[in-house]
Amino acid sequence: RTDEFINGILQLDTETRALGAGFRVLRLEAGSRTTAHTHEGDEELYIIDGILQDHDGYKYKTGDVVWLRDGTVHSSYTERGCVLVAFGT
């Protein structure tokens, strides 16, 4: 099996990629918050549904495409929950 669904994250190819690398679909429940982290490599996000608020207060909404550069430090929060796809190296 090369895909895995863990804690609201569907990640493809878990046999050759670390969790959090490659393509994944994330379903964040209402009130979910990520811990502050530093990106090791660029990451691209597409917000499928809902609103994801970054630590600086900026809100990414349904249909937004987000690019986070290598070295970006941030955390995110969703008040009502959201679904997004992410691709990172």
PDB file of C-alpha atoms in Angstrom:
ATOM      1  CA  ARG A   1       0.000   0.000   0.000  1.00  0.00           C
ATOM      2  CA  THR A   2       1.434   3.384  -0.990  1.00  0.00           C
ATOM      3  CA  ASP A   3      -1.079   5.802   0.465  1.00  0.00           C
ATOM      4  CA  GLU A   4      -1.996   6.415   4.057  1.00  0.00           C
ATOM      5  CA  PHE A   5      -4.748   8.334   5.871  1.00  0.00           C
ATOM      6  CA  ILE A   6      -3.585   9.458   9.321  1.00  0.00           C
ATOM      7  CA  ASN A   7      -5.180  12.104  11.552  1.00  0.00           C
ATOM      8  CA  GLY A   8      -7.049  13.840   8.733  1.00  0.00           C
ATOM      9  CA  ILE A   9      -4.171  13.600   6.224  1.00  0.00           C
ATOM     10  CA  LEU A  10      -4.222  11.472   3.081  1.00  0.00           C
ATOM     11  CA  GLN A  11      -0.670  11.193   1.810  1.00  0.00           C
ATOM     12  CA  LEU A  12       0.346   9.398  -1.353  1.00  0.00           C
ATOM     13  CA  ASP A  13       3.451   7.230  -1.552  1.00  0.00           C
ATOM     14  CA  THR A  14       4.295   6.749   2.111  1.00  0.00           C
ATOM     15  CA  GLU A  15       6.722   3.982   1.236  1.00  0.00           C
ATOM     16  CA  THR A  16       9.280   6.283  -0.404  1.00  0.00           C
ATOM     17  CA  ARG A  17       8.418   9.702   1.100  1.00  0.00           C
ATOM     18  CA  ALA A  18       8.400  10.935   4.674  1.00  0.00           C
ATOM     19  CA  LEU A  19       5.055  11.992   6.178  1.00  0.00           C
ATOM     20  CA  GLY A  20       4.561  15.616   5.133  1.00  0.00           C
ATOM     21  CA  ALA A  21       6.482  15.314   1.847  1.00  0.00           C
ATOM     22  CA  GLY A  22       4.959  15.013  -1.606  1.00  0.00           C
ATOM     23  CA  PHE A  23       1.246  15.365  -2.379  1.00  0.00           C
ATOM     24  CA  ARG A  24      -1.332  15.154   0.389  1.00  0.00           C
ATOM     25  CA  VAL A  25      -4.936  16.071   1.164  1.00  0.00           C
ATOM     26  CA  LEU A  26      -5.616  17.520   4.611  1.00  0.00           C
ATOM     27  CA  ARG A  27      -8.981  17.679   6.366  1.00  0.00           C
ATOM     28  CA  LEU A  28      -8.632  19.954   9.397  1.00  0.00           C
ATOM     29  CA  GLU A  29     -11.427  19.818  11.954  1.00  0.00           C
ATOM     30  CA  ALA A  30     -12.916  23.013  13.428  1.00  0.00           C
ATOM     31  CA  GLY A  31     -10.516  24.566  15.919  1.00  0.00           C
ATOM     32  CA  SER A  32      -7.454  22.770  14.507  1.00  0.00           C
ATOM     33  CA  ARG A  33      -4.113  24.477  14.979  1.00  0.00           C
ATOM     34  CA  THR A  34      -0.667  23.536  13.694  1.00  0.00           C
ATOM     35  CA  THR A  35       2.441  23.970  15.785  1.00  0.00           C
ATOM     36  CA  ALA A  36       4.929  26.545  14.562  1.00  0.00           C
ATOM     37  CA  HIS A  37       7.280  24.908  12.098  1.00  0.00           C
ATOM     38  CA  THR A  38       9.956  25.738   9.542  1.00  0.00           C
ATOM     39  CA  HIS A  39       9.494  24.550   5.970  1.00  0.00           C
ATOM     40  CA  GLU A  40      12.381  22.515   4.644  1.00  0.00           C
ATOM     41  CA  GLY A  41      11.702  23.041   0.965  1.00  0.00           C
ATOM     42  CA  ASP A  42       8.954  24.948  -0.837  1.00  0.00           C
ATOM     43  CA  GLU A  43       5.309  24.023  -0.241  1.00  0.00           C
ATOM     44  CA  GLU A  44       2.249  24.763  -2.346  1.00  0.00           C
ATOM     45  CA  LEU A  45      -1.312  24.716  -0.977  1.00  0.00           C
ATOM     46  CA  TYR A  46      -4.732  24.877  -2.607  1.00  0.00           C
ATOM     47  CA  ILE A  47      -7.687  25.585  -0.313  1.00  0.00           C
ATOM     48  CA  ILE A  48     -10.542  23.317  -1.437  1.00  0.00           C
ATOM     49  CA  ASP A  49     -13.061  24.390   1.199  1.00  0.00           C
ATOM     50  CA  GLY A  50     -13.063  26.644   4.254  1.00  0.00           C
ATOM     51  CA  ILE A  51     -10.667  29.210   5.677  1.00  0.00           C
ATOM     52  CA  LEU A  52      -7.127  28.667   6.951  1.00  0.00           C
ATOM     53  CA  GLN A  53      -5.677  31.525   8.991  1.00  0.00           C
ATOM     54  CA  ASP A  54      -1.910  31.949   9.200  1.00  0.00           C
ATOM     55  CA  HIS A  55      -0.096  33.106  12.350  1.00  0.00           C
ATOM     56  CA  ASP A  56       0.069  36.687  11.008  1.00  0.00           C
ATOM     57  CA  GLY A  57      -3.748  36.844  10.742  1.00  0.00           C
ATOM     58  CA  TYR A  58      -3.903  36.442   6.950  1.00  0.00           C
ATOM     59  CA  LYS A  59      -6.824  34.252   5.886  1.00  0.00           C
ATOM     60  CA  TYR A  60      -6.575  31.858   2.947  1.00  0.00           C
ATOM     61  CA  LYS A  61     -10.034  31.136   1.553  1.00  0.00           C
ATOM     62  CA  THR A  62     -11.657  28.573  -0.742  1.00  0.00           C
ATOM     63  CA  GLY A  63      -9.936  28.708  -4.133  1.00  0.00           C
ATOM     64  CA  ASP A  64      -6.731  30.365  -2.901  1.00  0.00           C
ATOM     65  CA  VAL A  65      -3.356  29.043  -4.021  1.00  0.00           C
ATOM     66  CA  VAL A  66      -0.529  29.554  -1.526  1.00  0.00           C
ATOM     67  CA  TRP A  67       3.228  29.219  -1.978  1.00  0.00           C
ATOM     68  CA  LEU A  68       5.410  28.966   1.128  1.00  0.00           C
ATOM     69  CA  ARG A  69       9.135  29.298   0.466  1.00  0.00           C
ATOM     70  CA  ASP A  70      11.830  27.081   1.859  1.00  0.00           C
ATOM     71  CA  GLY A  71      12.678  28.394   5.333  1.00  0.00           C
ATOM     72  CA  THR A  72       9.221  29.889   6.005  1.00  0.00           C
ATOM     73  CA  VAL A  73       8.320  29.729   9.707  1.00  0.00           C
ATOM     74  CA  HIS A  74       4.604  29.766  10.508  1.00  0.00           C
ATOM     75  CA  SER A  75       1.622  28.152  12.175  1.00  0.00           C
ATOM     76  CA  SER A  76      -1.991  27.959  11.014  1.00  0.00           C
ATOM     77  CA  TYR A  77      -5.480  27.797  12.520  1.00  0.00           C
ATOM     78  CA  THR A  78      -8.960  27.050  11.193  1.00  0.00           C
ATOM     79  CA  GLU A  79     -11.979  28.190  13.161  1.00  0.00           C
ATOM     80  CA  ARG A  80     -14.620  26.188  11.284  1.00  0.00           C
ATOM     81  CA  GLY A  81     -12.458  23.538   9.614  1.00  0.00           C
ATOM     82  CA  CYS A  82     -11.063  23.326   6.109  1.00  0.00           C
ATOM     83  CA  VAL A  83      -9.923  20.945   3.396  1.00  0.00           C
ATOM     84  CA  LEU A  84      -6.783  21.617   1.372  1.00  0.00           C
ATOM     85  CA  VAL A  85      -4.249  19.925  -0.835  1.00  0.00           C
ATOM     86  CA  ALA A  86      -0.538  20.435  -0.283  1.00  0.00           C
ATOM     87  CA  PHE A  87       2.583  19.556  -2.208  1.00  0.00           C
ATOM     88  CA  GLY A  88       5.975  19.918  -0.617  1.00  0.00           C
ATOM     89  CA  THR A  89       9.457  18.715  -1.297  1.00  0.00           C
TER      90      THR A  89
END
